[in-house]
Short mmCIF file of C-alpha atoms (C1' of nucleotides) in Angstrom, two decimals:
data_model
loop_
_atom_site.label_atom_id
_atom_site.label_comp_id
_atom_site.label_asym_id
_atom_site.label_seq_id
_atom_site.Cartn_x
_atom_site.Cartn_y
_atom_site.Cartn_z
CA UNK A 1 0.01 -0.02 0.01
CA UNK A 2 1.31 3.42 -1.01
CA UNK A 3 2.20 6.17 1.37
CA UNK A 4 -0.87 8.00 0.35
CA UNK A 5 -3.39 5.21 0.92
CA UNK A 6 -1.69 4.46 4.23
CA UNK A 7 -2.15 8.04 5.50
CA UNK A 8 -5.77 8.02 4.34
CA UNK A 9 -6.44 4.85 6.26
CA UNK A 10 -4.86 6.37 9.32
CA UNK A 11 -7.14 9.43 9.16
CA UNK A 12 -10.18 7.25 8.59
CA UNK A 13 -9.26 5.27 11.68
CA UNK A 14 -8.81 8.55 13.57
CA UNK A 15 -12.35 9.50 12.64
CA UNK A 16 -13.83 6.18 13.78
CA UNK A 17 -11.88 6.34 17.00
CA UNK A 18 -12.84 9.90 17.64
CA UNK A 19 -16.50 8.98 17.27
CA UNK A 20 -16.15 5.95 19.60
CA UNK A 21 -14.31 8.10 22.15
CA UNK A 22 -17.03 10.65 22.23
CA UNK A 23 -19.66 8.12 23.18
CA UNK A 24 -20.58 7.84 26.86
CA UNK A 25 -23.54 7.28 29.10
CA UNK A 26 -24.71 10.81 28.38
CA UNK A 27 -23.71 11.05 24.72
CA UNK A 28 -25.24 8.88 21.99
CA UNK A 29 -23.98 8.61 18.44
CA UNK A 30 -26.96 10.49 17.05
CA UNK A 31 -26.08 13.41 19.21
CA UNK A 32 -22.57 13.71 17.72
CA UNK A 33 -22.02 16.29 15.04
CA UNK A 34 -19.81 15.94 12.03
CA UNK A 35 -17.84 18.95 13.15
CA UNK A 36 -17.27 17.53 16.64
CA UNK A 37 -15.96 14.24 15.27
CA UNK A 38 -13.71 16.03 12.75
CA UNK A 39 -12.41 18.31 15.52
CA UNK A 40 -11.62 15.39 17.79
CA UNK A 41 -9.88 13.55 14.91
CA UNK A 42 -7.77 16.65 14.16
CA UNK A 43 -9.01 17.41 10.64
CA UNK A 44 -11.08 20.10 9.04
CA UNK A 45 -14.81 19.55 8.99
CA UNK A 46 -14.95 19.48 5.26
CA UNK A 47 -12.24 16.85 5.03
CA UNK A 48 -14.62 14.47 6.71
CA UNK A 49 -16.25 13.93 3.32
CA UNK A 50 -13.08 12.42 1.90
CA UNK A 51 -13.80 9.41 4.03
CA UNK A 52 -17.56 9.17 4.60
CA UNK A 53 -20.55 10.37 2.70
CA UNK A 54 -22.13 11.53 5.98
CA UNK A 55 -22.40 10.70 9.65
CA UNK A 56 -24.75 7.89 8.88
CA UNK A 57 -22.08 6.11 6.96
CA UNK A 58 -19.61 6.52 9.78
CA UNK A 59 -22.18 5.09 12.21
CA UNK A 60 -22.85 2.00 10.14
CA UNK A 61 -19.09 1.40 9.95
CA UNK A 62 -19.06 1.50 13.76
CA UNK A 63 -21.95 -0.96 14.00
CA UNK A 64 -20.04 -3.30 11.71
CA UNK A 65 -17.04 -3.15 14.03
CA UNK A 66 -19.47 -3.91 16.82
CA UNK A 67 -20.50 -7.07 15.02
CA UNK A 68 -16.89 -8.05 14.77
CA UNK A 69 -16.49 -7.69 18.50
CA UNK A 70 -19.56 -9.77 19.02
CA UNK A 71 -18.17 -12.59 16.93
CA UNK A 72 -14.85 -12.51 18.72
CA UNK A 73 -16.78 -12.71 21.93
CA UNK A 74 -18.66 -15.79 20.83
CA UNK A 75 -15.46 -17.49 19.87
CA UNK A 76 -13.89 -16.73 23.17
CA UNK A 77 -16.98 -18.07 24.98
CA UNK A 78 -16.98 -21.30 23.02
CA UNK A 79 -13.33 -21.85 23.72
CA UNK A 80 -13.84 -21.46 27.46
CA UNK A 81 -16.91 -23.64 27.43
CA UNK A 82 -14.91 -26.44 25.88
CA UNK A 83 -12.81 -26.57 29.03
CA UNK A 84 -15.89 -27.51 30.98
CA UNK A 85 -18.05 -25.78 33.63
CA UNK A 86 -21.41 -24.10 33.58
CA UNK A 87 -22.03 -22.86 30.07
CA UNK A 88 -24.38 -20.13 31.38
CA UNK A 89 -21.88 -18.85 33.90
CA UNK A 90 -19.09 -18.89 31.41
CA UNK A 91 -21.14 -17.04 28.85
CA UNK A 92 -22.26 -14.31 31.24
CA UNK A 93 -18.73 -13.81 32.53
CA UNK A 94 -17.32 -13.62 29.01
CA UNK A 95 -20.02 -11.15 28.02
CA UNK A 96 -19.42 -8.91 30.93
CA UNK A 97 -15.71 -9.06 30.46
CA UNK A 98 -15.76 -8.20 26.77
CA UNK A 99 -18.28 -5.46 27.45
CA UNK A 100 -16.13 -3.98 30.15
CA UNK A 101 -13.17 -3.63 27.85
CA UNK A 102 -15.23 -2.29 24.87
CA UNK A 103 -17.98 -0.20 26.56
CA UNK A 104 -18.46 2.11 23.64
CA UNK A 105 -18.75 -0.61 21.14
CA UNK A 106 -21.66 -1.97 23.17
CA UNK A 107 -23.02 1.44 23.70
CA UNK A 108 -23.65 2.02 20.01
CA UNK A 109 -25.08 -1.50 19.55
CA UNK A 110 -27.41 -1.35 22.52
CA UNK A 111 -28.50 2.23 21.88
CA UNK A 112 -29.03 2.19 18.17
CA UNK A 113 -30.81 -1.10 18.44
CA UNK A 114 -33.79 0.96 19.55
CA UNK A 115 -32.69 4.10 17.84
CA UNK A 116 -34.46 6.28 15.28
CA UNK A 117 -32.61 5.22 12.13
CA UNK A 118 -34.14 2.28 10.34
CA UNK A 119 -30.79 1.48 8.71
CA UNK A 120 -29.04 1.38 12.07
CA UNK A 121 -31.70 -0.76 13.69
CA UNK A 122 -31.54 -3.23 10.75
CA UNK A 123 -27.74 -3.39 10.94
CA UNK A 124 -27.69 -4.04 14.69
CA UNK A 125 -30.54 -6.56 14.38
CA UNK A 126 -28.55 -8.39 11.73
CA UNK A 127 -25.60 -8.81 14.04
CA UNK A 128 -27.82 -9.95 16.93
CA UNK A 129 -29.56 -12.43 14.71
CA UNK A 130 -26.17 -14.05 14.06
CA UNK A 131 -25.84 -14.44 17.74
CA UNK A 132 -29.23 -15.98 18.15
CA UNK A 133 -28.93 -18.52 15.38
CA UNK A 134 -25.48 -19.54 16.47
CA UNK A 135 -26.76 -20.04 20.01
CA UNK A 136 -29.85 -21.97 18.84
CA UNK A 137 -27.62 -24.26 16.79
CA UNK A 138 -25.39 -24.87 19.77
CA UNK A 139 -28.33 -25.73 22.08
CA UNK A 140 -29.90 -27.95 19.41
CA UNK A 141 -26.66 -29.89 19.20
CA UNK A 142 -25.46 -30.01 22.77
CA UNK A 143 -28.76 -30.21 24.68
CA UNK A 144 -30.54 -32.19 21.99
CA UNK A 145 -33.19 -29.54 21.93
CA UNK A 146 -36.03 -29.50 19.39
CA UNK A 147 -35.30 -26.83 16.74
CA UNK A 148 -38.36 -24.69 17.47
CA UNK A 149 -37.70 -24.66 21.21
CA UNK A 150 -33.97 -24.15 20.67
CA UNK A 151 -34.72 -21.06 18.61
CA UNK A 152 -37.14 -19.66 21.17
CA UNK A 153 -34.80 -20.39 23.99
CA UNK A 154 -31.92 -18.63 22.19
CA UNK A 155 -34.12 -15.62 21.51
CA UNK A 156 -35.07 -15.28 25.18
CA UNK A 157 -31.51 -15.76 26.34
CA UNK A 158 -30.10 -13.19 23.99
CA UNK A 159 -32.79 -10.69 24.89
CA UNK A 160 -32.01 -11.09 28.57
CA UNK A 161 -28.26 -10.92 28.10
CA UNK A 162 -28.32 -7.79 25.98
CA UNK A 163 -30.81 -6.12 28.21
CA UNK A 164 -28.65 -6.84 31.25
CA UNK A 165 -25.69 -5.50 29.26
CA UNK A 166 -27.48 -2.20 28.69
CA UNK A 167 -28.02 -1.85 32.39
CA UNK A 168 -24.57 -2.99 33.33
CA UNK A 169 -22.82 -0.41 31.19
CA UNK A 170 -23.39 2.39 33.60
CA UNK A 171 -22.84 0.54 36.84
CA UNK A 172 -19.82 0.33 39.02
CA UNK A 173 -18.00 -2.97 39.28
CA UNK A 174 -19.67 -4.28 42.46
CA UNK A 175 -23.20 -3.63 41.22
CA UNK A 176 -22.26 -5.22 37.94
CA UNK A 177 -21.26 -8.34 39.72
CA UNK A 178 -24.66 -8.55 41.36
CA UNK A 179 -26.39 -7.88 38.07
CA UNK A 180 -24.44 -10.74 36.51
CA UNK A 181 -25.62 -13.13 39.21
CA UNK A 182 -29.19 -12.01 38.66
CA UNK A 183 -28.75 -12.56 34.91
CA UNK A 184 -27.43 -16.07 35.55
CA UNK A 185 -30.55 -16.90 37.52
CA UNK A 186 -32.75 -15.52 34.73
CA UNK A 187 -30.93 -17.60 32.12
CA UNK A 188 -31.21 -20.71 34.26
CA UNK A 189 -34.93 -20.18 34.47
CA UNK A 190 -35.17 -20.05 30.68
CA UNK A 191 -32.91 -23.06 30.18
CA UNK A 192 -34.73 -25.12 32.78
CA UNK A 193 -38.10 -24.09 31.34
CA UNK A 194 -37.09 -25.01 27.84
CA UNK A 195 -35.95 -28.41 29.08
CA UNK A 196 -39.23 -28.97 30.96
CA UNK A 197 -41.29 -27.92 28.00
CA UNK A 198 -39.43 -30.25 25.74
CA UNK A 199 -40.07 -33.21 28.06
CA UNK A 200 -43.76 -32.35 28.21
CA UNK A 201 -43.73 -32.22 24.42
CA UNK A 202 -42.06 -35.54 24.06
CA UNK A 203 -44.49 -37.17 26.46
CA UNK A 204 -47.39 -35.96 24.42
CA UNK A 205 -45.83 -37.27 21.24
CA UNK A 206 -45.14 -40.64 22.82
CA UNK A 207 -48.62 -41.21 24.13
CA UNK B 1 -60.78 27.29 38.35
CA UNK B 2 -60.54 30.76 36.82
CA UNK B 3 -60.67 31.42 33.12
CA UNK B 4 -57.04 32.31 33.18
CA UNK B 5 -55.82 29.04 34.82
CA UNK B 6 -58.09 27.09 32.49
CA UNK B 7 -56.52 28.62 29.40
CA UNK B 8 -53.03 28.03 30.79
CA UNK B 9 -53.78 24.35 31.41
CA UNK B 10 -55.11 24.07 27.88
CA UNK B 11 -51.89 25.42 26.41
CA UNK B 12 -49.78 23.16 28.63
CA UNK B 13 -51.80 20.23 27.36
CA UNK B 14 -51.21 21.46 23.75
CA UNK B 15 -47.52 21.40 24.39
CA UNK B 16 -47.51 17.84 25.81
CA UNK B 17 -49.69 16.68 22.99
CA UNK B 18 -47.56 18.38 20.41
CA UNK B 19 -44.50 16.65 21.76
CA UNK B 20 -46.21 13.25 21.80
CA UNK B 21 -47.49 13.76 18.27
CA UNK B 22 -44.06 14.51 16.93
CA UNK B 23 -42.70 11.15 18.22
CA UNK B 24 -42.42 8.36 15.67
CA UNK B 25 -40.20 5.51 14.69
CA UNK B 26 -37.71 7.97 13.18
CA UNK B 27 -38.07 10.78 15.75
CA UNK B 28 -37.10 10.47 19.38
CA UNK B 29 -37.90 12.91 22.11
CA UNK B 30 -34.29 14.07 22.43
CA UNK B 31 -34.32 15.04 18.76
CA UNK B 32 -37.22 17.38 19.26
CA UNK B 33 -36.38 21.05 19.62
CA UNK B 34 -38.19 23.48 21.83
CA UNK B 35 -39.08 25.57 18.85
CA UNK B 36 -40.57 22.67 17.00
CA UNK B 37 -42.80 21.72 19.91
CA UNK B 38 -43.91 25.34 20.40
CA UNK B 39 -44.64 25.66 16.73
CA UNK B 40 -46.74 22.48 16.63
CA UNK B 41 -48.58 23.71 19.82
CA UNK B 42 -49.27 27.05 18.17
CA UNK B 43 -47.46 29.33 20.54
CA UNK B 44 -44.33 31.46 20.34
CA UNK B 45 -41.04 29.75 21.21
CA UNK B 46 -40.45 32.02 24.17
CA UNK B 47 -43.90 31.36 25.61
CA UNK B 48 -42.83 27.76 26.17
CA UNK B 49 -41.02 28.88 29.25
CA UNK B 50 -44.32 29.91 30.91
CA UNK B 51 -45.04 26.18 31.24
CA UNK B 52 -41.77 24.29 31.49
CA UNK B 53 -38.27 25.20 32.62
CA UNK B 54 -36.87 23.43 29.57
CA UNK B 55 -37.43 20.44 27.29
CA UNK B 56 -36.17 18.16 30.00
CA UNK B 57 -39.01 19.07 32.24
CA UNK B 58 -41.48 18.48 29.50
CA UNK B 59 -40.00 15.09 28.85
CA UNK B 60 -40.23 14.04 32.51
CA UNK B 61 -43.91 15.09 32.45
CA UNK B 62 -44.39 12.77 29.49
CA UNK B 63 -42.68 9.89 31.23
CA UNK B 64 -45.00 10.43 34.18
CA UNK B 65 -47.96 10.12 31.89
CA UNK B 66 -46.43 6.95 30.59
CA UNK B 67 -46.34 5.56 34.11
CA UNK B 68 -50.01 6.34 34.41
CA UNK B 69 -50.72 4.38 31.25
CA UNK B 70 -48.71 1.49 32.54
CA UNK B 71 -50.68 1.36 35.75
CA UNK B 72 -53.99 1.52 33.89
CA UNK B 73 -52.75 -1.36 31.79
CA UNK B 74 -51.96 -3.46 34.87
CA UNK B 75 -55.40 -2.86 36.19
CA UNK B 76 -57.03 -3.86 32.97
CA UNK B 77 -54.85 -7.02 32.86
CA UNK B 78 -55.74 -8.02 36.34
CA UNK B 79 -59.46 -7.54 35.67
CA UNK B 80 -59.33 -9.77 32.67
CA UNK B 81 -57.26 -12.40 34.46
CA UNK B 82 -59.88 -12.65 37.17
CA UNK B 83 -62.34 -13.92 34.58
CA UNK B 84 -60.02 -16.90 34.09
CA UNK B 85 -57.89 -18.16 31.20
CA UNK B 86 -54.13 -18.21 30.64
CA UNK B 87 -52.62 -15.38 32.64
CA UNK B 88 -49.67 -15.15 30.27
CA UNK B 89 -51.80 -14.95 27.21
CA UNK B 90 -54.08 -12.37 28.70
CA UNK B 91 -51.18 -10.24 29.83
CA UNK B 92 -49.54 -10.28 26.42
CA UNK B 93 -52.74 -9.46 24.61
CA UNK B 94 -53.53 -6.63 26.99
CA UNK B 95 -50.00 -5.27 26.61
CA UNK B 96 -50.13 -5.31 22.85
CA UNK B 97 -53.53 -3.78 22.81
CA UNK B 98 -52.64 -0.90 25.14
CA UNK B 99 -49.44 -0.33 23.22
CA UNK B 100 -51.28 -0.21 19.95
CA UNK B 101 -53.55 2.58 21.11
CA UNK B 102 -50.78 4.60 22.76
CA UNK B 103 -47.76 3.98 20.61
CA UNK B 104 -46.02 7.22 21.40
CA UNK B 105 -46.41 6.81 25.11
CA UNK B 106 -44.52 3.54 24.78
CA UNK B 107 -42.01 5.06 22.43
CA UNK B 108 -40.81 7.55 24.99
CA UNK B 109 -40.69 4.88 27.76
CA UNK B 110 -38.87 2.30 25.65
CA UNK B 111 -36.52 4.74 24.08
CA UNK B 112 -35.59 6.89 27.02
CA UNK B 113 -35.10 3.82 29.12
CA UNK B 114 -31.77 3.38 27.34
CA UNK B 115 -31.40 7.09 26.56
CA UNK B 116 -28.65 9.51 27.39
CA UNK B 117 -30.32 11.40 30.23
CA UNK B 118 -29.77 9.95 33.64
CA UNK B 119 -32.91 11.66 34.97
CA UNK B 120 -34.98 10.11 32.22
CA UNK B 121 -33.53 6.64 32.68
CA UNK B 122 -34.18 6.87 36.38
CA UNK B 123 -37.77 8.01 35.84
CA UNK B 124 -38.55 5.18 33.44
CA UNK B 125 -36.81 2.63 35.60
CA UNK B 126 -38.93 3.71 38.52
CA UNK B 127 -42.11 3.06 36.60
CA UNK B 128 -40.89 -0.30 35.41
CA UNK B 129 -39.83 -1.24 38.95
CA UNK B 130 -43.52 -0.78 40.00
CA UNK B 131 -44.43 -3.22 37.31
CA UNK B 132 -41.92 -5.77 38.43
CA UNK B 133 -42.72 -5.72 42.12
CA UNK B 134 -46.41 -5.84 41.47
CA UNK B 135 -45.92 -8.84 39.24
CA UNK B 136 -43.61 -10.51 41.73
CA UNK B 137 -46.19 -10.04 44.46
CA UNK B 138 -48.88 -11.55 42.22
CA UNK B 139 -46.77 -14.63 41.44
CA UNK B 140 -45.82 -15.08 45.09
CA UNK B 141 -49.45 -15.12 46.05
CA UNK B 142 -51.06 -17.01 43.21
CA UNK B 143 -48.36 -19.52 42.33
CA UNK B 144 -47.04 -19.84 45.86
CA UNK B 145 -43.60 -18.96 44.62
CA UNK B 146 -40.63 -18.36 46.92
CA UNK B 147 -40.00 -14.56 47.15
CA UNK B 148 -36.53 -14.65 45.62
CA UNK B 149 -37.64 -16.74 42.72
CA UNK B 150 -40.82 -14.69 42.27
CA UNK B 151 -38.76 -11.55 42.01
CA UNK B 152 -36.32 -13.05 39.51
CA UNK B 153 -39.18 -14.45 37.50
CA UNK B 154 -40.89 -11.11 37.36
CA UNK B 155 -37.71 -9.35 36.27
CA UNK B 156 -37.22 -11.80 33.41
CA UNK B 157 -40.83 -11.60 32.37
CA UNK B 158 -40.90 -7.82 32.31
CA UNK B 159 -37.62 -7.62 30.38
CA UNK B 160 -38.97 -9.93 27.77
CA UNK B 161 -42.29 -8.15 27.53
CA UNK B 162 -40.81 -4.70 27.16
CA UNK B 163 -38.24 -5.82 24.72
CA UNK B 164 -40.87 -7.43 22.57
CA UNK B 165 -42.85 -4.20 22.89
CA UNK B 166 -40.01 -2.18 21.49
CA UNK B 167 -39.80 -4.48 18.49
CA UNK B 168 -43.57 -4.57 18.03
CA UNK B 169 -43.97 -0.81 17.80
CA UNK B 170 -42.69 -0.60 14.28
CA UNK B 171 -44.31 -3.75 12.92
CA UNK B 172 -47.45 -4.15 10.91
CA UNK B 173 -50.32 -5.94 12.50
CA UNK B 174 -49.76 -9.40 11.18
CA UNK B 175 -46.11 -9.47 12.20
CA UNK B 176 -47.09 -8.17 15.57
CA UNK B 177 -49.37 -11.14 16.05
CA UNK B 178 -46.52 -13.47 15.35
CA UNK B 179 -44.29 -11.60 17.72
CA UNK B 180 -46.91 -11.92 20.41
CA UNK B 181 -47.04 -15.65 19.99
CA UNK B 182 -43.24 -15.78 20.19
CA UNK B 183 -43.32 -13.75 23.36
CA UNK B 184 -45.90 -16.05 24.94
CA UNK B 185 -43.58 -18.98 24.34
CA UNK B 186 -40.71 -17.04 25.92
CA UNK B 187 -42.79 -16.24 28.97
CA UNK B 188 -43.91 -19.85 29.31
CA UNK B 189 -40.36 -20.94 29.30
CA UNK B 190 -39.60 -18.55 32.19
CA UNK B 191 -42.65 -19.52 34.17
CA UNK B 192 -42.06 -23.20 33.69
CA UNK B 193 -38.45 -22.84 34.56
CA UNK B 194 -39.23 -20.91 37.75
CA UNK B 195 -41.65 -23.65 38.75
CA UNK B 196 -39.12 -26.37 38.09
CA UNK B 197 -36.37 -24.53 40.00
CA UNK B 198 -38.68 -24.08 42.94
CA UNK B 199 -39.45 -27.79 43.08
CA UNK B 200 -35.78 -28.59 42.90
CA UNK B 201 -35.17 -26.18 45.72
CA UNK B 202 -37.90 -27.64 47.89
CA UNK B 203 -36.60 -31.16 47.37
CA UNK B 204 -33.18 -30.10 48.59
CA UNK B 205 -34.62 -28.39 51.65
CA UNK B 206 -36.70 -31.47 52.40
CA UNK B 207 -33.81 -34.01 52.28
"C1'" DT C 1 10.23 14.32 -15.60
"C1'" DA C 2 5.68 16.17 -16.74
"C1'" DA C 3 0.84 15.51 -15.91
"C1'" DA C 4 -2.85 13.92 -13.17
"C1'" DT C 5 -4.82 12.76 -8.83
"C1'" DT C 6 -6.32 13.75 -4.30
"C1'" DA C 7 -6.26 14.41 1.12
"C1'" DG C 8 -6.82 18.15 3.62
"C1'" DC C 9 -7.34 23.22 4.27
"C1'" DT C 10 -9.68 27.87 4.16
"C1'" DT C 11 -13.40 30.64 3.31
"C1'" DA C 12 -18.14 31.35 2.99
"C1'" DC C 13 -23.13 30.96 3.51
"C1'" DA C 14 -27.71 29.86 4.80
"C1'" DC C 15 -30.10 28.00 8.42
"C1'" DA C 16 -31.83 26.42 13.08
"C1'" DT C 17 -31.35 26.64 17.78
"C1'" DG C 18 -31.95 28.36 22.94
"C1'" DT C 19 -33.01 32.19 25.40
"C1'" DA C 20 -32.67 37.28 27.24
"C1'" DC C 21 -35.37 41.38 27.10
"C1'" DT C 22 -39.35 44.02 26.49
"C1'" DC C 23 -44.14 44.92 25.62
"C1'" DT C 24 -49.28 44.21 25.79
"C1'" DG C 25 -53.84 43.13 26.80
"C1'" DA C 26 -56.82 40.76 29.55
"C1'" DA C 27 -57.96 38.46 33.87
"C1'" DA C 28 -57.69 38.63 39.01
"C1'" DC C 29 -57.70 41.13 43.06
"C1'" DG C 30 -58.56 44.52 46.76
"C1'" DC D 1 -62.87 50.96 39.82
"C1'" DG D 2 -57.94 51.18 39.99
"C1'" DT D 3 -53.94 48.19 40.55
"C1'" DT D 4 -51.42 44.08 40.00
"C1'" DT D 5 -50.39 39.78 37.78
"C1'" DC D 6 -49.06 37.15 33.99
"C1'" DA D 7 -49.73 34.25 29.47
"C1'" DG D 8 -48.27 35.07 25.27
"C1'" DA D 9 -45.96 37.76 21.44
"C1'" DG D 10 -42.09 40.15 19.14
"C1'" DT D 11 -37.42 41.26 18.49
"C1'" DA D 12 -32.68 40.25 18.78
"C1'" DC D 13 -28.33 37.85 19.30
"C1'" DA D 14 -24.72 34.57 19.91
"C1'" DT D 15 -23.66 30.02 18.72
"C1'" DG D 16 -23.48 25.66 16.30
"C1'" DT D 17 -24.60 23.22 12.25
"C1'" DG D 18 -23.94 20.92 7.29
"C1'" DT D 19 -21.82 21.66 3.19
"C1'" DA D 20 -20.56 24.07 -1.40
"C1'" DA D 21 -16.40 26.03 -3.89
"C1'" DG D 22 -11.87 26.50 -4.75
"C1'" DC D 23 -6.88 26.12 -3.50
"C1'" DT D 24 -2.44 23.69 -2.36
"C1'" DA D 25 1.06 20.54 -1.88
"C1'" DA D 26 2.48 16.10 -2.19
"C1'" DT D 27 1.95 11.49 -4.06
"C1'" DT D 28 1.06 8.62 -8.05
"C1'" DT D 29 1.10 7.57 -12.69
"C1'" DA D 30 2.50 7.42 -17.50
#
DNA sequence: TAAATTAGCTTACACATGTACTCTGAAACG
DNA sequence: CGTTTCAGAGTACATGTGTAAGCTAATTTA
């Protein structure tokens, strides 16, 4: 890659990072202005357009990076689960850990999921759908769960996890620990319920 | 009440209604400007201050009204449940129905729940907390559930319901019906799981 | 090496915003 | 009836915004 393209990539990165850095509990992506981001990245406002058509395009790029983080998280969780132990506990711990070291990545995902831009919502939903189907597949295989139930179970689990994540983002560490324990109980309820419903179903089919 | 106070109340109402009416899938409260709201209400921008200190105060008023709607919904649900039938089904149907006739009330609750204003988040959370404790109490009494489990069950149920609500808001009627069925299954999983966990718990205590 | 490309800058403009200040007419009060 | 109160309007201003147009200097290309 030429010197020129290299510098361009660097500036683009600076823009994305600037945007991520401006996110916080009291600052959402949609409240950022093009000029603010450019300022933080150290370039002139009008130079922004050399990299993105508008703020929307920047945002979608950020959501994509969020999807990447999500997939890395899944991989990490699977690896840990292979070593044995409670899958639920491991998943929750992994989630909290990854979230803690990438708070702003989760901020944009969790916030824009219920945001006002249809494009954003769709992009986030697509990433979460990955998550769900992967989890459903896993449950189907490892717990021998009926596909329909596995899907529903995965949906419920993911909803609970992401919701807890949204709450956890703004908590201090000790409260977060408590919230994680709460979440584990919620997830156990769903998993146990799915198991029970499946047995009931099989009884009916057998009789 | 004097003519004067009456007129003032009317204008105040016009402001609140104007704000509610401007909400939509692509327009959140925080994206509304004071001037827009005043315009829609038919008063001069500067007259806004005769009624609210700032937009924040208007928003909190709207959240309070949302809480009212929530409590009316609970009452309606309880009434219907008394007549018998699946509590879960009745609750979901009631929720969807009330939401459908007050979409913008739910919009502000669901959106500002994960919004950027701490005051808003706290206000919404307070209303939802009502919901949870009421539901926990109900389950404790009617299903004879252990308090800790009842609480956790209620938390999970409410999370799932509100999350489904957020998704349902922007769907057409047929898709909403499907989402409601999905939600019912999720809730059944939680309820069944809570029941099973309780039995397991009681066995342990008994041995 | 000469020509073409382009990332980033400067300047400029039209527009929307929140709100301070002042005025007015009608209702409320004594 | 005379005085006070006050909801609402009008004017004005400082500030932030997105983005169009054109320039420059350095890299890339032929």
